[in-house]
């Protein structure tokens, strides 16, 4: 502990020393002035190449120089130049610049940058003496809702409602699977235990089971009624076939009797004992009986085909029902998998929302973790551990991280 304290004290001393010997860098803006010559008061930015542009001198590289060295350089160069100043009367007067009249100051420092758990990360204007705490305040303060979500308390309520709703959907899906399995097994009643995985109230689970049980009874009843109707229709068709068969046999006997009568009349006509009209009547009767027998044969054939078709429909009722149930089982399983995936996602959101709520309730709590990235005199970036009271330098990049409530503790809850 003592070693760490000494190290921190030594580093802070180094920071103070570095502040006294601040070196000009790209992004700084200098103000150069010469007493008595207003035209030579100018603000000049340090370019990307580390140079400034100033009258009587042109381009001068100042990057990396302490401010005192840049001032001495200008005080050395400018007195060697003669400035032609125009008077109000329009005359031109040569002005000899005196070194003591040259002033050089930094009017704008290169900005600092904040990132991490602050409300408005990004570029901030540097001011001498600026501390980490002040920079965080200028950036809008700490941002414990780092994920930019809406009010975590309202968000948690919405997520909890969605979470409970998804569990209800999951319970409905599992109960439906149990009902479909009962249909496949030919049962008319739901199993006593469905084995729900969903953490829902027992009364709600019972209501879901009752609804599915009623649907099972209705569907089973509908199938039974459909099969009973088809069986009754088939029985009627079979009775019609039997009636037509009896009629067909009787009409076949009539056809044979009419044929024999026609043959007898033909013989009598040949002997001249009956008139021609009698022969015509015998032929008409034979043709009529044959036509009636043919019509009955066709009707019987149609009725027999109807019996076969109804038999196929009865067999198809069970096959189609099984196919529909298997398709529905597949659809329900797919929906259950999707619901389970959404449950996991919502549960994860609830976990982190709870962590943010805990952070909000707990307040700021422990001090933030502050890390500075600062370039040294050689332009090399250094990583420095700091705290809220650390003074900043131009160009510093500050990482701010707030401690969060442990996720493991939230999972345990």
Coordinates of C-alpha atoms in Angstrom, one line a residue:
X1 CA 0.0 0.0 0.0
X2 CA 2.8 2.4 0.9
X3 CA 4.6 1.6 -2.4
X4 CA 1.4 2.3 -4.4
X5 CA 1.0 5.7 -2.5
X6 CA 4.6 6.7 -3.2
X7 CA 4.2 5.7 -6.9
X8 CA 1.0 7.7 -7.3
X9 CA 2.6 10.7 -5.5
X10 CA 5.6 10.5 -7.8
X11 CA 3.4 10.3 -10.9
X12 CA 1.4 13.3 -9.8
X13 CA 4.6 15.3 -9.2
X14 CA 5.6 14.3 -12.7
X15 CA 2.3 15.6 -14.0
X16 CA 2.8 18.9 -12.3
X17 CA 6.3 19.2 -13.7
X18 CA 5.0 18.4 -17.1
X19 CA 2.3 21.0 -16.9
X20 CA 5.0 23.7 -16.1
X21 CA 7.0 22.6 -19.2
X22 CA 4.0 22.1 -21.5
X23 CA 5.1 21.5 -25.1
X24 CA 3.2 22.9 -28.0
X25 CA 1.5 20.3 -30.2
X26 CA -0.6 20.1 -33.3
X27 CA -4.1 21.5 -32.5
X28 CA -2.9 24.2 -30.2
X29 CA -3.6 27.9 -31.1
X30 CA -1.0 30.5 -30.3
X31 CA -1.5 34.2 -30.0
X32 CA 1.6 36.3 -31.1
X33 CA 1.6 40.1 -30.5
X34 CA 4.1 42.9 -30.8
X35 CA 3.5 46.0 -28.6
X36 CA 2.6 49.1 -30.6
X37 CA 2.0 47.1 -33.8
X38 CA -1.7 46.0 -33.7
X39 CA -1.4 44.4 -37.2
X40 CA 1.0 41.8 -35.8
X41 CA -1.4 40.6 -33.1
X42 CA -2.5 37.3 -34.7
X43 CA -3.8 33.9 -33.6
X44 CA -2.0 31.1 -35.4
X45 CA -3.0 27.4 -35.2
X46 CA -0.3 24.8 -35.1
X47 CA -0.7 22.8 -38.3
X48 CA -0.6 19.0 -38.8
X49 CA 3.1 19.4 -39.7
X50 CA 3.7 21.2 -36.4
X51 CA 4.3 24.6 -38.0
X52 CA 2.8 28.0 -37.6
X53 CA 2.6 30.7 -40.3
X54 CA 3.4 34.4 -39.2
X55 CA 4.2 37.6 -41.0
X56 CA 7.9 38.5 -41.3
X57 CA 8.8 34.8 -40.5
X58 CA 6.8 32.6 -42.8
X59 CA 6.6 29.0 -41.7
X60 CA 8.2 28.1 -38.3
X61 CA 8.1 24.6 -36.7
X62 CA 7.1 24.9 -33.1
X63 CA 5.6 21.4 -32.3
X64 CA 7.4 19.8 -29.4
X65 CA 8.8 23.2 -28.0
X66 CA 8.0 24.4 -24.6
X67 CA 6.1 27.7 -24.7
X68 CA 9.2 29.6 -23.3
X69 CA 11.4 28.2 -26.1
X70 CA 8.9 29.2 -28.8
X71 CA 8.7 32.7 -27.2
X72 CA 12.5 33.0 -27.1
X73 CA 12.7 31.8 -30.7
X74 CA 10.3 34.5 -31.9
X75 CA 12.0 37.1 -29.8
X76 CA 15.3 36.2 -31.5
X77 CA 13.9 36.2 -35.1
X78 CA 11.5 39.1 -35.2
X79 CA 14.0 41.9 -34.1
X80 CA 16.0 41.0 -37.2
X81 CA 13.1 41.9 -39.4
X82 CA 11.9 45.4 -40.3
X83 CA 8.1 45.9 -40.4
X84 CA 6.7 48.5 -42.7
X85 CA 3.8 50.1 -40.9
X86 CA 1.3 52.4 -42.7
X87 CA 0.3 55.6 -40.7
X88 CA -3.2 57.0 -40.7
X89 CA -1.9 59.7 -43.1
X90 CA -1.0 57.0 -45.6
X91 CA 2.8 57.2 -45.1
X92 CA 4.9 54.1 -44.6
X93 CA 7.1 54.0 -41.5
X94 CA 9.8 51.3 -40.8
X95 CA 9.3 49.8 -37.3
X96 CA 12.1 48.1 -35.5
X97 CA 10.8 45.3 -33.3
X98 CA 12.2 45.0 -29.8
X99 CA 12.4 41.5 -28.4
X100 CA 10.9 42.4 -25.1
X101 CA 7.8 43.7 -26.9
X102 CA 7.1 40.2 -28.4
X103 CA 4.6 38.1 -26.4
X104 CA 3.5 34.5 -27.2
X105 CA 0.7 32.7 -25.4
X106 CA -1.5 29.7 -25.9
X107 CA -5.1 30.8 -26.3
X108 CA -6.6 27.4 -27.3
X109 CA -5.3 24.0 -26.3
X110 CA -5.9 20.9 -28.3
X111 CA -9.1 19.2 -27.0
X112 CA -9.4 16.2 -24.7
X113 CA -11.6 13.2 -25.4
X114 CA -13.8 11.3 -23.0
X115 CA -15.3 7.9 -23.7
X116 CA -17.0 5.2 -21.7
X117 CA -19.7 5.7 -19.1
X118 CA -20.4 9.4 -19.6
X119 CA -23.6 11.0 -20.9
X120 CA -21.9 12.8 -23.8
X121 CA -18.7 11.1 -24.8
X122 CA -16.5 12.8 -27.4
X123 CA -14.4 15.9 -27.7
X124 CA -14.2 18.5 -24.9
X125 CA -12.4 21.9 -24.8
X126 CA -9.4 21.9 -22.5
X127 CA -8.8 24.5 -19.9
X128 CA -5.7 24.8 -17.7
X129 CA -6.3 23.1 -14.4
X130 CA -9.1 20.9 -15.7
X131 CA -9.6 17.8 -13.7
X132 CA -11.2 14.4 -14.6
X133 CA -14.1 15.3 -12.3
X134 CA -14.7 18.6 -14.1
X135 CA -14.3 17.0 -17.6
X136 CA -17.0 14.4 -16.6
X137 CA -19.3 17.2 -15.5
X138 CA -18.8 19.0 -18.8
X139 CA -19.7 15.7 -20.5
X140 CA -23.0 15.6 -18.8
X141 CA -22.0 13.4 -15.8
X142 CA -21.9 9.7 -15.5
X143 CA -24.2 7.5 -17.7
X144 CA -25.1 4.4 -15.7
X145 CA -27.6 3.5 -18.4
X146 CA -24.8 2.8 -20.8
X147 CA -27.0 0.8 -23.2
X148 CA -29.1 3.9 -23.9
X149 CA -32.3 2.0 -23.0
X150 CA -35.4 3.8 -21.8
X151 CA -36.4 4.0 -18.1
X152 CA -35.1 0.7 -16.8
X153 CA -37.9 0.4 -14.3
X154 CA -40.6 0.7 -17.0
X155 CA -38.5 -1.4 -19.3
X156 CA -38.2 -4.1 -16.6
X157 CA -42.0 -4.1 -16.2
X158 CA -42.6 -4.5 -19.9
X159 CA -40.0 -7.3 -20.1
X160 CA -41.6 -9.1 -17.1
X161 CA -45.0 -8.9 -18.8
X162 CA -43.5 -10.3 -22.0
X163 CA -41.7 -12.9 -20.0
X164 CA -44.8 -14.1 -18.3
X165 CA -46.8 -14.0 -21.5
X166 CA -44.2 -16.2 -23.2
X167 CA -44.4 -18.7 -20.4
X168 CA -48.1 -18.9 -20.8
X169 CA -47.7 -19.5 -24.6
X170 CA -45.2 -22.2 -23.7
X171 CA -47.6 -23.9 -21.3
X172 CA -50.4 -23.7 -23.9
X173 CA -48.0 -25.4 -26.4
X174 CA -47.0 -28.2 -24.0
X175 CA -50.7 -28.8 -23.1
X176 CA -51.7 -28.9 -26.8
X177 CA -49.0 -31.4 -27.5
X178 CA -50.4 -33.6 -24.7
X179 CA -53.9 -33.3 -26.2
X180 CA -52.7 -34.2 -29.7
X181 CA -50.8 -37.2 -28.4
X182 CA -54.1 -38.3 -26.7
X183 CA -55.8 -38.0 -30.1
X184 CA -53.1 -40.0 -31.8
X185 CA -53.5 -42.7 -29.1
X186 CA -57.3 -42.8 -29.6
X187 CA -58.1 -41.5 -26.1
X188 CA -61.0 -39.3 -25.4
X189 CA -59.7 -37.8 -22.1
X190 CA -56.6 -35.8 -21.4
X191 CA -53.8 -37.3 -19.3
X192 CA -54.0 -36.4 -15.6
X193 CA -50.4 -35.0 -15.6
X194 CA -49.1 -33.0 -18.6
X195 CA -45.7 -32.3 -17.0
X196 CA -45.5 -28.6 -17.6
X197 CA -42.1 -26.9 -17.5
X198 CA -43.6 -23.5 -17.3
X199 CA -43.6 -21.6 -14.0
X200 CA -47.2 -20.5 -14.1
X201 CA -49.9 -20.6 -11.3
X202 CA -51.5 -24.0 -10.8
X203 CA -55.0 -22.5 -11.4
X204 CA -53.9 -21.1 -14.8
X205 CA -52.5 -24.5 -15.7
X206 CA -55.7 -26.1 -14.8
X207 CA -57.7 -23.7 -16.9
X208 CA -55.4 -24.3 -19.9
X209 CA -55.8 -28.1 -19.4
X210 CA -59.6 -27.8 -19.2
X211 CA -59.8 -25.8 -22.5
X212 CA -57.6 -28.4 -24.3
X213 CA -59.7 -31.3 -22.7
X214 CA -62.9 -29.7 -24.0
X215 CA -61.3 -29.3 -27.4
X216 CA -60.3 -33.0 -27.3
X217 CA -63.9 -34.0 -26.6
X218 CA -65.3 -31.7 -29.3
X219 CA -62.9 -33.0 -31.9
X220 CA -63.4 -36.6 -30.9
X221 CA -67.1 -36.1 -31.0
X222 CA -67.0 -34.4 -34.5
X223 CA -65.0 -37.3 -35.8
X224 CA -67.4 -39.9 -34.3
X225 CA -70.4 -38.0 -35.8
X226 CA -68.7 -37.9 -39.2
X227 CA -67.9 -41.6 -39.1
X228 CA -71.5 -42.4 -37.9
X229 CA -73.0 -40.3 -40.7
X230 CA -70.8 -42.1 -43.3
X231 CA -71.7 -45.5 -41.8
X232 CA -75.4 -44.7 -41.9
X233 CA -75.0 -43.5 -45.5
X234 CA -73.1 -46.7 -46.4
X235 CA -75.8 -48.8 -44.8
X236 CA -78.5 -47.1 -46.8
X237 CA -76.5 -47.5 -50.0
X238 CA -76.1 -51.3 -49.2
X239 CA -79.8 -51.6 -48.6
X240 CA -80.4 -49.9 -51.9
X241 CA -78.1 -52.3 -53.6
X242 CA -80.0 -55.3 -52.1
X243 CA -83.3 -53.9 -53.3
X244 CA -81.9 -53.3 -56.7
X245 CA -80.5 -56.8 -56.8
X246 CA -83.9 -58.3 -56.0
X247 CA -85.6 -56.1 -58.6
X248 CA -82.9 -57.0 -61.1
X249 CA -83.6 -60.8 -60.5
X250 CA -87.4 -60.3 -60.9
X251 CA -86.9 -58.2 -64.0
X252 CA -84.6 -60.8 -65.4
X253 CA -87.4 -63.3 -65.0
X254 CA -89.8 -61.0 -66.7
X255 CA -87.4 -60.5 -69.6
X256 CA -87.2 -64.2 -70.1
X257 CA -91.0 -64.6 -69.9
X258 CA -91.5 -61.8 -72.4
X259 CA -89.0 -63.4 -74.7
X260 CA -90.7 -66.8 -74.6
X261 CA -94.1 -65.1 -75.2
X262 CA -92.7 -63.3 -78.2
X263 CA -91.4 -66.6 -79.6
X264 CA -94.8 -68.2 -79.1
X265 CA -96.6 -65.4 -80.9
X266 CA -94.1 -65.5 -83.7
X267 CA -94.9 -69.2 -84.2
X268 CA -98.7 -68.5 -84.1
X269 CA -98.2 -65.6 -86.6
X270 CA -96.5 -68.0 -89.0
X271 CA -99.4 -70.4 -88.8
X272 CA -101.8 -67.5 -89.4
X273 CA -103.7 -67.9 -86.1
X274 CA -102.9 -64.4 -84.6
X275 CA -102.9 -61.0 -86.2
X276 CA -99.8 -59.0 -86.8
X277 CA -100.8 -56.5 -84.1
X278 CA -100.4 -59.2 -81.5
X279 CA -96.9 -59.8 -82.7
X280 CA -96.1 -56.1 -82.4
X281 CA -97.4 -55.9 -78.9
X282 CA -95.3 -59.0 -77.8
X283 CA -92.2 -57.4 -79.2
X284 CA -92.9 -54.1 -77.4
X285 CA -93.4 -55.9 -74.1
X286 CA -90.1 -57.8 -74.5
X287 CA -88.2 -54.6 -75.4
X288 CA -89.7 -52.7 -72.4
X289 CA -88.9 -55.5 -69.9
X290 CA -85.3 -55.6 -71.2
X291 CA -84.9 -51.8 -70.9
X292 CA -86.2 -51.9 -67.3
X293 CA -83.7 -54.7 -66.4
X294 CA -80.9 -52.7 -68.0
X295 CA -81.8 -49.5 -66.0
X296 CA -81.9 -51.5 -62.8
X297 CA -78.5 -53.0 -63.6
X298 CA -77.1 -49.5 -64.1
X299 CA -78.6 -48.3 -60.8
X300 CA -77.3 -51.3 -58.9
X301 CA -73.8 -50.7 -60.3
X302 CA -74.0 -47.0 -59.2
X303 CA -75.1 -48.0 -55.7
X304 CA -72.3 -50.5 -55.4
X305 CA -69.8 -47.9 -56.4
X306 CA -71.3 -45.5 -53.8
X307 CA -70.9 -48.2 -51.1
X308 CA -67.2 -48.6 -52.1
X309 CA -66.6 -44.8 -52.1
X310 CA -68.2 -44.4 -48.7
X311 CA -66.1 -47.2 -47.4
X312 CA -63.0 -45.4 -48.6
X313 CA -64.2 -42.2 -47.0
X314 CA -64.6 -43.9 -43.7
X315 CA -61.1 -45.3 -43.8
X316 CA -59.8 -41.9 -44.9
X317 CA -61.4 -40.1 -41.9
X318 CA -58.9 -41.8 -39.5
X319 CA -55.9 -41.5 -41.9
X320 CA -56.6 -37.8 -42.6
X321 CA -57.1 -37.1 -38.9
X322 CA -53.8 -38.8 -38.1
X323 CA -52.0 -36.8 -40.8
X324 CA -53.6 -33.5 -39.6
X325 CA -52.6 -34.3 -36.0
X326 CA -49.0 -35.1 -37.0
X327 CA -48.8 -31.8 -39.0
X328 CA -50.2 -29.9 -36.0
X329 CA -47.7 -31.5 -33.7
X330 CA -44.9 -30.5 -35.9
X331 CA -46.1 -26.9 -36.0
X332 CA -46.6 -26.7 -32.3
X333 CA -43.1 -28.1 -31.7
X334 CA -41.6 -25.4 -34.0
X335 CA -43.5 -22.7 -32.1
X336 CA -42.4 -24.1 -28.8
X337 CA -38.8 -24.0 -29.9
X338 CA -39.2 -20.3 -31.0
X339 CA -41.0 -19.5 -27.8
X340 CA -38.1 -21.1 -25.8
X341 CA -35.6 -19.0 -27.7
X342 CA -37.5 -15.8 -27.1
X343 CA -37.8 -16.7 -23.4
X344 CA -34.0 -17.0 -23.2
X345 CA -33.6 -13.7 -24.9
X346 CA -36.1 -11.9 -22.6
X347 CA -34.6 -13.5 -19.6
X348 CA -31.2 -12.2 -20.6
X349 CA -32.7 -8.7 -21.0
X350 CA -34.3 -8.9 -17.6
X351 CA -31.0 -9.9 -16.1
X352 CA -29.2 -6.8 -17.4
X353 CA -32.1 -4.5 -16.8
X354 CA -32.2 -5.7 -13.2
X355 CA -28.4 -5.0 -13.0
X356 CA -29.0 -1.4 -14.2
X357 CA -31.9 -1.0 -11.8
X358 CA -29.7 -2.2 -9.0
X359 CA -27.1 0.4 -10.1
X360 CA -29.6 3.1 -10.2
X361 CA -31.0 2.3 -6.7
X362 CA -27.5 1.8 -5.3
X363 CA -26.4 5.2 -6.7
X364 CA -22.9 6.0 -7.9
X365 CA -21.4 3.7 -5.3
X366 CA -17.7 3.0 -5.8
X367 CA -15.4 5.5 -7.6
X368 CA -15.2 5.1 -11.3
X369 CA -12.2 3.4 -12.9
X370 CA -10.3 6.2 -14.9
X371 CA -7.5 5.5 -17.4
X372 CA -5.6 8.2 -19.2
X373 CA -3.9 7.8 -22.6
X374 CA -1.3 10.6 -22.9
X375 CA 1.5 11.1 -25.4
X376 CA 5.0 11.7 -23.9
X377 CA 7.6 14.1 -25.3
X378 CA 8.6 11.6 -27.9
X379 CA 5.1 11.2 -29.1
X380 CA 4.6 7.7 -27.6
X381 CA 1.2 7.0 -26.0
X382 CA 1.3 6.1 -22.3
X383 CA -1.5 4.4 -20.3
X384 CA -1.8 6.0 -16.9
X385 CA -4.2 5.0 -14.0
X386 CA -5.9 8.1 -12.6
X387 CA -8.8 9.2 -10.4
X388 CA -11.4 12.0 -10.5
X389 CA -9.0 14.6 -9.0
X390 CA -6.3 14.1 -11.6
X391 CA -5.4 17.2 -13.6
X392 CA -5.6 16.7 -17.3
X393 CA -3.3 17.9 -20.1
X394 CA -4.3 18.8 -23.7
X395 CA -4.8 15.9 -26.0
X396 CA -5.6 13.4 -23.1
X397 CA -8.0 10.6 -23.9
X398 CA -9.9 9.5 -20.8
X399 CA -11.6 6.2 -20.4
X400 CA -14.3 6.2 -17.6
X401 CA -15.8 2.9 -16.4
X402 CA -18.4 2.7 -13.7
X403 CA -18.5 -0.5 -11.6
X404 CA -21.7 -2.5 -12.3
X405 CA -23.7 -4.8 -10.0
X406 CA -22.2 -8.3 -10.5
X407 CA -24.2 -10.2 -13.1
X408 CA -23.6 -13.4 -11.2
X409 CA -25.6 -12.0 -8.2
X410 CA -28.4 -11.1 -10.6
X411 CA -28.4 -14.6 -11.9
X412 CA -28.6 -16.0 -8.4
X413 CA -31.7 -13.8 -7.8

